[in-house]
Coordinates of C-alpha atoms in Angstrom, one line a residue:
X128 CA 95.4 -77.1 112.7
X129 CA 93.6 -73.8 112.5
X130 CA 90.2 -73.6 114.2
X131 CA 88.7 -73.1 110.8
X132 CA 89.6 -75.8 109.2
X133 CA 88.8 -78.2 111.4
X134 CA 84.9 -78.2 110.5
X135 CA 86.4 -79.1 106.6
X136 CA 88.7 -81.6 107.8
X137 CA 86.1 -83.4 109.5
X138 CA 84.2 -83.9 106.4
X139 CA 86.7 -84.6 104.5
X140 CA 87.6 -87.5 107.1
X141 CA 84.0 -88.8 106.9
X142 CA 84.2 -89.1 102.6
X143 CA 86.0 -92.2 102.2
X144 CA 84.2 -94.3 104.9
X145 CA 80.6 -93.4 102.8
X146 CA 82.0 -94.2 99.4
X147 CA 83.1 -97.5 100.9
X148 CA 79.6 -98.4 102.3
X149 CA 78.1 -97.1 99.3
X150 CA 80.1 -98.9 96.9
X151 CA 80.1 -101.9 99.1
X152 CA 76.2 -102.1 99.1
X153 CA 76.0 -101.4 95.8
X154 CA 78.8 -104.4 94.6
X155 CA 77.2 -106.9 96.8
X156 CA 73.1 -106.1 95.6
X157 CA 75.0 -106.4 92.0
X158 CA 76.0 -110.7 93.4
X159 CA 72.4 -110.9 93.8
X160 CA 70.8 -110.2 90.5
X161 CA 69.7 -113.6 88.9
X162 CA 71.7 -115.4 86.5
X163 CA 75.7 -116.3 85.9
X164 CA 76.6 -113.5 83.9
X165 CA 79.9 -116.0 83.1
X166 CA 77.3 -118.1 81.1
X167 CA 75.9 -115.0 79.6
X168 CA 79.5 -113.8 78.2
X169 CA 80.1 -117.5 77.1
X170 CA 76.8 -118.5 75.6
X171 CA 74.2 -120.9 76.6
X172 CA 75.3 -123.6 74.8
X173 CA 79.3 -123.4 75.9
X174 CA 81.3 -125.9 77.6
X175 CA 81.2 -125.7 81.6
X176 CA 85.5 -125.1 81.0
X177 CA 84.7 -122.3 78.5
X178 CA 82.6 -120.8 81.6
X179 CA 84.5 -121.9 84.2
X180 CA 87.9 -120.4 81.7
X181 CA 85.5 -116.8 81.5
X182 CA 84.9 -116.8 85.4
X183 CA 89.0 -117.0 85.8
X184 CA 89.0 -114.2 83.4
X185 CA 87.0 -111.7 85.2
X186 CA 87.8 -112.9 88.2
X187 CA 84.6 -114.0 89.1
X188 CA 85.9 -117.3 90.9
X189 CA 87.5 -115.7 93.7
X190 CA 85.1 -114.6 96.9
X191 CA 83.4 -111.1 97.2
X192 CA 85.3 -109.8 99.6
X193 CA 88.5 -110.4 97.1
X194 CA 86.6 -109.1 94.5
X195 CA 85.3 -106.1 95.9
X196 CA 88.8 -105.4 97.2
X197 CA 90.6 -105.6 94.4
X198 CA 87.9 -103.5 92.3
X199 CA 88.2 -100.6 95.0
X200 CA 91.8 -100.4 95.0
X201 CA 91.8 -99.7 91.5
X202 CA 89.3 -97.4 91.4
X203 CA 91.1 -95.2 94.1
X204 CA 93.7 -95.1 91.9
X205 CA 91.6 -94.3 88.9
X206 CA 90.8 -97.4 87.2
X207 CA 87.5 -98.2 87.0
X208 CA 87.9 -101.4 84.7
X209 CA 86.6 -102.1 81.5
X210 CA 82.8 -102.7 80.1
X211 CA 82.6 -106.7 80.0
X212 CA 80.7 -106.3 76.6
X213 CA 82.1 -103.8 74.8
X214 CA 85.7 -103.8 75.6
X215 CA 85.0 -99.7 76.2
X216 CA 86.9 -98.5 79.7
X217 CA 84.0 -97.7 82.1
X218 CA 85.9 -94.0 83.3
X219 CA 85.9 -92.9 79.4
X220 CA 82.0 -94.3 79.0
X221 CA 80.7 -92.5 82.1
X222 CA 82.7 -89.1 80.9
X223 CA 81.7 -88.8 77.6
X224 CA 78.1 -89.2 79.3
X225 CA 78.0 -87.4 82.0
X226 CA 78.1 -83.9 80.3
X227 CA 74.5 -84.4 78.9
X228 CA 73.6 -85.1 82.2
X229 CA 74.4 -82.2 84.1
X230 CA 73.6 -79.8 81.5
X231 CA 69.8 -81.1 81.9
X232 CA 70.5 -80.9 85.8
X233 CA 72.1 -77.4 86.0
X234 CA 69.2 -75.9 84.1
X235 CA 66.8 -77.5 86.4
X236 CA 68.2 -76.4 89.3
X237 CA 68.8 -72.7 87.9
X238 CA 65.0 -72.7 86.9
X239 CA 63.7 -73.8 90.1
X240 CA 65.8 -71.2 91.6
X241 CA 64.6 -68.1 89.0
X242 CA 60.6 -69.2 89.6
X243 CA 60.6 -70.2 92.9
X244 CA 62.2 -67.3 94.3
X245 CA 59.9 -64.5 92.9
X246 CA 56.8 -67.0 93.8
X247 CA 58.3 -67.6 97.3
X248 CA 58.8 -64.2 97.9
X249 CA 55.6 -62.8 96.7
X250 CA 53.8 -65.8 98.6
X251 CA 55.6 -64.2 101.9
X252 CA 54.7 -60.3 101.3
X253 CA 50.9 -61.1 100.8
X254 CA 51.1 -64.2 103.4
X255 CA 47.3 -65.2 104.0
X256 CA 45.9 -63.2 100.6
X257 CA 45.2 -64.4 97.1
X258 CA 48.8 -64.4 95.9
X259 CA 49.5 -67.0 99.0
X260 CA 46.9 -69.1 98.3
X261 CA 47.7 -69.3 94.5
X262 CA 51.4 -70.1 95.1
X263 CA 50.6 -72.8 97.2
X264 CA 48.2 -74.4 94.9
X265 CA 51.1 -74.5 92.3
X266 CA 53.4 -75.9 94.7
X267 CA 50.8 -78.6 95.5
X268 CA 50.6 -79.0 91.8
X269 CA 54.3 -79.0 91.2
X270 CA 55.1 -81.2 93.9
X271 CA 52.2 -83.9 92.9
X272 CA 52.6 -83.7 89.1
X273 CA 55.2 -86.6 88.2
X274 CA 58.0 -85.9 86.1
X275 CA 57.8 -88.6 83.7
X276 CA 54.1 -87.4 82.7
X277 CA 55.1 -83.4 82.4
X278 CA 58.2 -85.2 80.1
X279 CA 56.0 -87.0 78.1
X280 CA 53.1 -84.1 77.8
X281 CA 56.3 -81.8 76.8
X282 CA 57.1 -84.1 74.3
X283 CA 53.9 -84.1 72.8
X284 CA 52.9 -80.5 73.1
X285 CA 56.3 -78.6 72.2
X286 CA 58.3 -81.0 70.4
X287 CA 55.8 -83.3 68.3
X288 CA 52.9 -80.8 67.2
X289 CA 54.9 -77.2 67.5
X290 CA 57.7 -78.4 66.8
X291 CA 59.4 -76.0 68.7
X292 CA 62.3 -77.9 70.2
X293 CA 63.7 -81.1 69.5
X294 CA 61.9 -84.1 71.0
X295 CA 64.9 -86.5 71.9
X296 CA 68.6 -86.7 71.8
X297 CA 71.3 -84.3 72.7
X298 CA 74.1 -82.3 71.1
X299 CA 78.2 -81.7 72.5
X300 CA 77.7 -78.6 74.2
X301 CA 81.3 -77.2 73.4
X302 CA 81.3 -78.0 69.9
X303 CA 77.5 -76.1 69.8
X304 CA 76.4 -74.6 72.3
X305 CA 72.9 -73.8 70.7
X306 CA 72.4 -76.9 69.6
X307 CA 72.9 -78.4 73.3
X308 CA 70.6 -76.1 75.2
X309 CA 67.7 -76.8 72.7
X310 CA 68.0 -80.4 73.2
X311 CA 68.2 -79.7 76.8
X312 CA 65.7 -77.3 77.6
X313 CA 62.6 -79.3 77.6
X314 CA 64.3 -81.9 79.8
X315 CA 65.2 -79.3 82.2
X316 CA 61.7 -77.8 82.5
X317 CA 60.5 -81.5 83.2
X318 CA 62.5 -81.9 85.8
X319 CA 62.6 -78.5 87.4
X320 CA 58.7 -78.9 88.1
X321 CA 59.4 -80.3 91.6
X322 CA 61.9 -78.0 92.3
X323 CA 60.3 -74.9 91.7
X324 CA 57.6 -75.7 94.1
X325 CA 59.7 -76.8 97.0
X326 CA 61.8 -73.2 96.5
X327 CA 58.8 -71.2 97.0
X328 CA 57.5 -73.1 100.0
X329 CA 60.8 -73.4 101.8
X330 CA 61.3 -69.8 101.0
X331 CA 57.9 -68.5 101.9
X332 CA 58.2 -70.4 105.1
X333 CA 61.3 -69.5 106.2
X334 CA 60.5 -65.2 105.2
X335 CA 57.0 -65.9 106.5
X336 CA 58.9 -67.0 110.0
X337 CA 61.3 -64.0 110.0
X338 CA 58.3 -61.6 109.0
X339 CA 57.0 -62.5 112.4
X340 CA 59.8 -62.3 114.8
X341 CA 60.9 -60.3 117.9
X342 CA 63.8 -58.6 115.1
X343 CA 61.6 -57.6 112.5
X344 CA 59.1 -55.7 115.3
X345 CA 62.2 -54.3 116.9
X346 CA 62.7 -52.9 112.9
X347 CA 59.1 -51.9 112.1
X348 CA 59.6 -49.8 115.3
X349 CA 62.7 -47.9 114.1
X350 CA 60.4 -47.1 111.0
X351 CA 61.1 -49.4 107.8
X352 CA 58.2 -50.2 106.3
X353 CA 57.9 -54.2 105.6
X354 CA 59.2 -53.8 101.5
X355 CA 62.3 -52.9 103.4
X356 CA 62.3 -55.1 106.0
X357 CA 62.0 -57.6 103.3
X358 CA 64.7 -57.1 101.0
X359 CA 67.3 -56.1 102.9
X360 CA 67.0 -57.8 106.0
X361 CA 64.7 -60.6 105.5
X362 CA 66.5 -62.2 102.4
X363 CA 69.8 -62.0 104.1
X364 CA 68.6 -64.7 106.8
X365 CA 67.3 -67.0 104.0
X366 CA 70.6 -67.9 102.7
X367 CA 71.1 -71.1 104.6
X368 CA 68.3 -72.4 103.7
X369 CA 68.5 -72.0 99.8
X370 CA 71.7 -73.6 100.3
X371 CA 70.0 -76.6 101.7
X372 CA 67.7 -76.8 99.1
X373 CA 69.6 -76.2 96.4
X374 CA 72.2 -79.2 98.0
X375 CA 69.4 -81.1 98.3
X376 CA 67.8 -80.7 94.3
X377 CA 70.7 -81.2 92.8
X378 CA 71.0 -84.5 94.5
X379 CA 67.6 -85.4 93.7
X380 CA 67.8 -84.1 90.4
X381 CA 70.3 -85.9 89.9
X382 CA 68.6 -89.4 90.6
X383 CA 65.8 -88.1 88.6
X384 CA 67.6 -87.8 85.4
X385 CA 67.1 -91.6 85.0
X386 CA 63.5 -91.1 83.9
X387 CA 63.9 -87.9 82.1
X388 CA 66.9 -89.1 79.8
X389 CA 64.7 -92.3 79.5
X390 CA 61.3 -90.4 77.7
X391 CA 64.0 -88.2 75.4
X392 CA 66.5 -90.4 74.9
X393 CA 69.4 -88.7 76.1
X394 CA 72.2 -90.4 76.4
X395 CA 73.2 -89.5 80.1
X396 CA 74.7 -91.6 82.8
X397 CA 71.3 -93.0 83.8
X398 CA 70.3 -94.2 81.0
X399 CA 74.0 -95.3 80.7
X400 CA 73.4 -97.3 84.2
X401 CA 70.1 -98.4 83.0
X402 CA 71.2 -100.2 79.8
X403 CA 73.9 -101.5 81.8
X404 CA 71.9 -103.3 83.9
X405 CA 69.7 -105.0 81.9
X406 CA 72.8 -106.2 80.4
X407 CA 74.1 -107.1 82.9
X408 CA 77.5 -105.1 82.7
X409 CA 78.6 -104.8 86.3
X410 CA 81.5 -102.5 86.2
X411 CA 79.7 -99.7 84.5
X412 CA 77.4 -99.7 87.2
X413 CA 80.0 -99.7 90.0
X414 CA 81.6 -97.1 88.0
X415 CA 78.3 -94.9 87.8
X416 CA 77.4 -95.3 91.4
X417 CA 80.9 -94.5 92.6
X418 CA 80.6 -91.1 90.4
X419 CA 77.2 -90.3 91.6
X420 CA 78.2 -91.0 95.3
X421 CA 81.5 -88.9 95.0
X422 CA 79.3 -86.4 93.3
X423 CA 76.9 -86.1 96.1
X424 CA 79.4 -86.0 98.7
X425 CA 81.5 -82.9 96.9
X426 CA 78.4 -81.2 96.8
X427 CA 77.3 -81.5 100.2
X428 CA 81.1 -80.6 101.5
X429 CA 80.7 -77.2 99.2
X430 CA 77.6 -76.5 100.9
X431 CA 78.6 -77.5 104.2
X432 CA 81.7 -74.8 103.6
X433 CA 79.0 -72.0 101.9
X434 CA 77.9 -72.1 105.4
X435 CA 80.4 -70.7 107.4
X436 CA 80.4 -67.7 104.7
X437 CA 77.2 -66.9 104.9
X438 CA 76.5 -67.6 108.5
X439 CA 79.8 -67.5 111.0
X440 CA 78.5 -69.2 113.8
X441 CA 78.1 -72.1 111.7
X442 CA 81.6 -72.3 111.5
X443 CA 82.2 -73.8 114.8
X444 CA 79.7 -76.7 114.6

């Protein structure tokens, strides 16, 4: 195998193991919750052959380890089993979902990135001034604020008395496009709060750090003035790290959307997981959480490949 590969193909080697352990946790917490979900299905008053006839069913009579087997074998192969309440197969529930959800996710992340940037970069130029101090405040701000609250005052503020944007819901963004980034932006904005702050510190730190090395002397020396130094030399060496970041929002983002979809009423694949279990409708969760976890993982493998492009001698590790 070529040398560059080999970086790739050890990731790709280390996917399967984590979606097993993931999935495994996840399936046995799921043995824990209280209450025989067989008794739920059948009703409290049924027969204990009715029960025990609904456990052979759904295979909940065997052991866990036959359980869980037989549900990861066919969800390698795609099958994902069917919602125990509604009869609905979990891969088409989560996919009719799951659009709604990263709509609201890739507008957070692309609005952390547009404001933090600029305040991360004008944070760095006037390091120890004013502009500093005021960036950091609002990253302290952004950073402490909780998401839920900024949803709710959006709600209240834009939606409710302006009436600006709609409050709750969501629209198919192919069949209207408009309609779906409305319903979406004020989602996005709650969640991107967080995100905008920890893009300006990372950023300011990392230029803040270049801005006082050995390199950037050995340039000021030559005769750029520090505008130039900035821009085209100091913004090249920030690339790894807005690659980390970025990895590491969407991720978060992505476990945030629970809350957010919760206070609009989006109907997303957390609140999809949510209603799920309350009701107790194990295989949509598995389903979800396998998703999620394969999600996560392709995402961390892209960035893990970014890396090598922007910085060869990452190539190698």
């Amino acid at each position: 195998m070529p040398t560059r590969f080999r970086p790739i193909a050890r990731r790709l080697a280390q996917i399967l193991p984590v979606i097993v352990l993931a999935t495994f946790v996840v399936f046995g917490l799921l043995q824990l919750v209280p209450g025989d979900l067989a008794v739920t299905l059948a009703g409290e008053s049924a027969s204990p052959e009715r029960i025990a006839e609904i456990r052979a069913l759904y295979g909940m009579d065997r052991s866990f380890l036959s359980q869980y087997g037989h549900w990861l074998f066919n969800a390698m192969q795609g099958d994902l089993a069917r919602s125990i309440l509604s009869g609905v197969e979990v891969r088409e529930a989560i996919f009719q979902r799951l659009p709604n959800t990263l709509l609201i996710v890739v507008m957070a992340l692309l609005f952390a990135l547009l404001i933090g940037l600029p305040l991360g970069i004008a944070a760095a130029r006037h390091a120890g001034s004013l502009t500093d101090s005021t960036v950091s405040a609002i990253s302290a701000l952004g950073v402490a604020l909780p998401n839920f609250w900024l949803a709710m005052i959006l709600v209240s503020i834009v939606a409710m008395d302006l009436r600006l944007l709609p409050a709750t819901g969501a629209a198919p963004l192919l069949q209207d496009p408009v309609a779906a980034l409305r319903h979406a932006l004020l989602p996005a904005i709650a969640l991107a709060a967080g995100g905008v702050a920890e893009v300006a510190r990372q950023l300011r730190g990392t230029l803040v750090e270049f801005m006082t090395s050995q390199a950037v002397r050995t340039l000021r020396a030559k005769g750029l003035s520090p505008a130039v130094i900035l821009w085209k030399h100091g913004l090249k060496n920030v690339g790894v790290t807005l690659l980390t970041v970025g990895g590491l929002l969407f991720n978060r983002m992505l476990g945030a959307t629970v809350v957010i979809e919760a206070v609009f009423a989006i109907p997303g694949i957390g609140s999809l997981m949510v209603q799920a279990a309350i009701n107790k409708d194990f295989p949509i969760v598995q389903g979800v959480v396998l998703v999620l976890v394969v999600m996560v993982i392709l995402i961390n493998l892209t960035i893990d490949m970014l890396y090598g492009l922007i910085d060869p001698r990452m190539r190698q590790r």
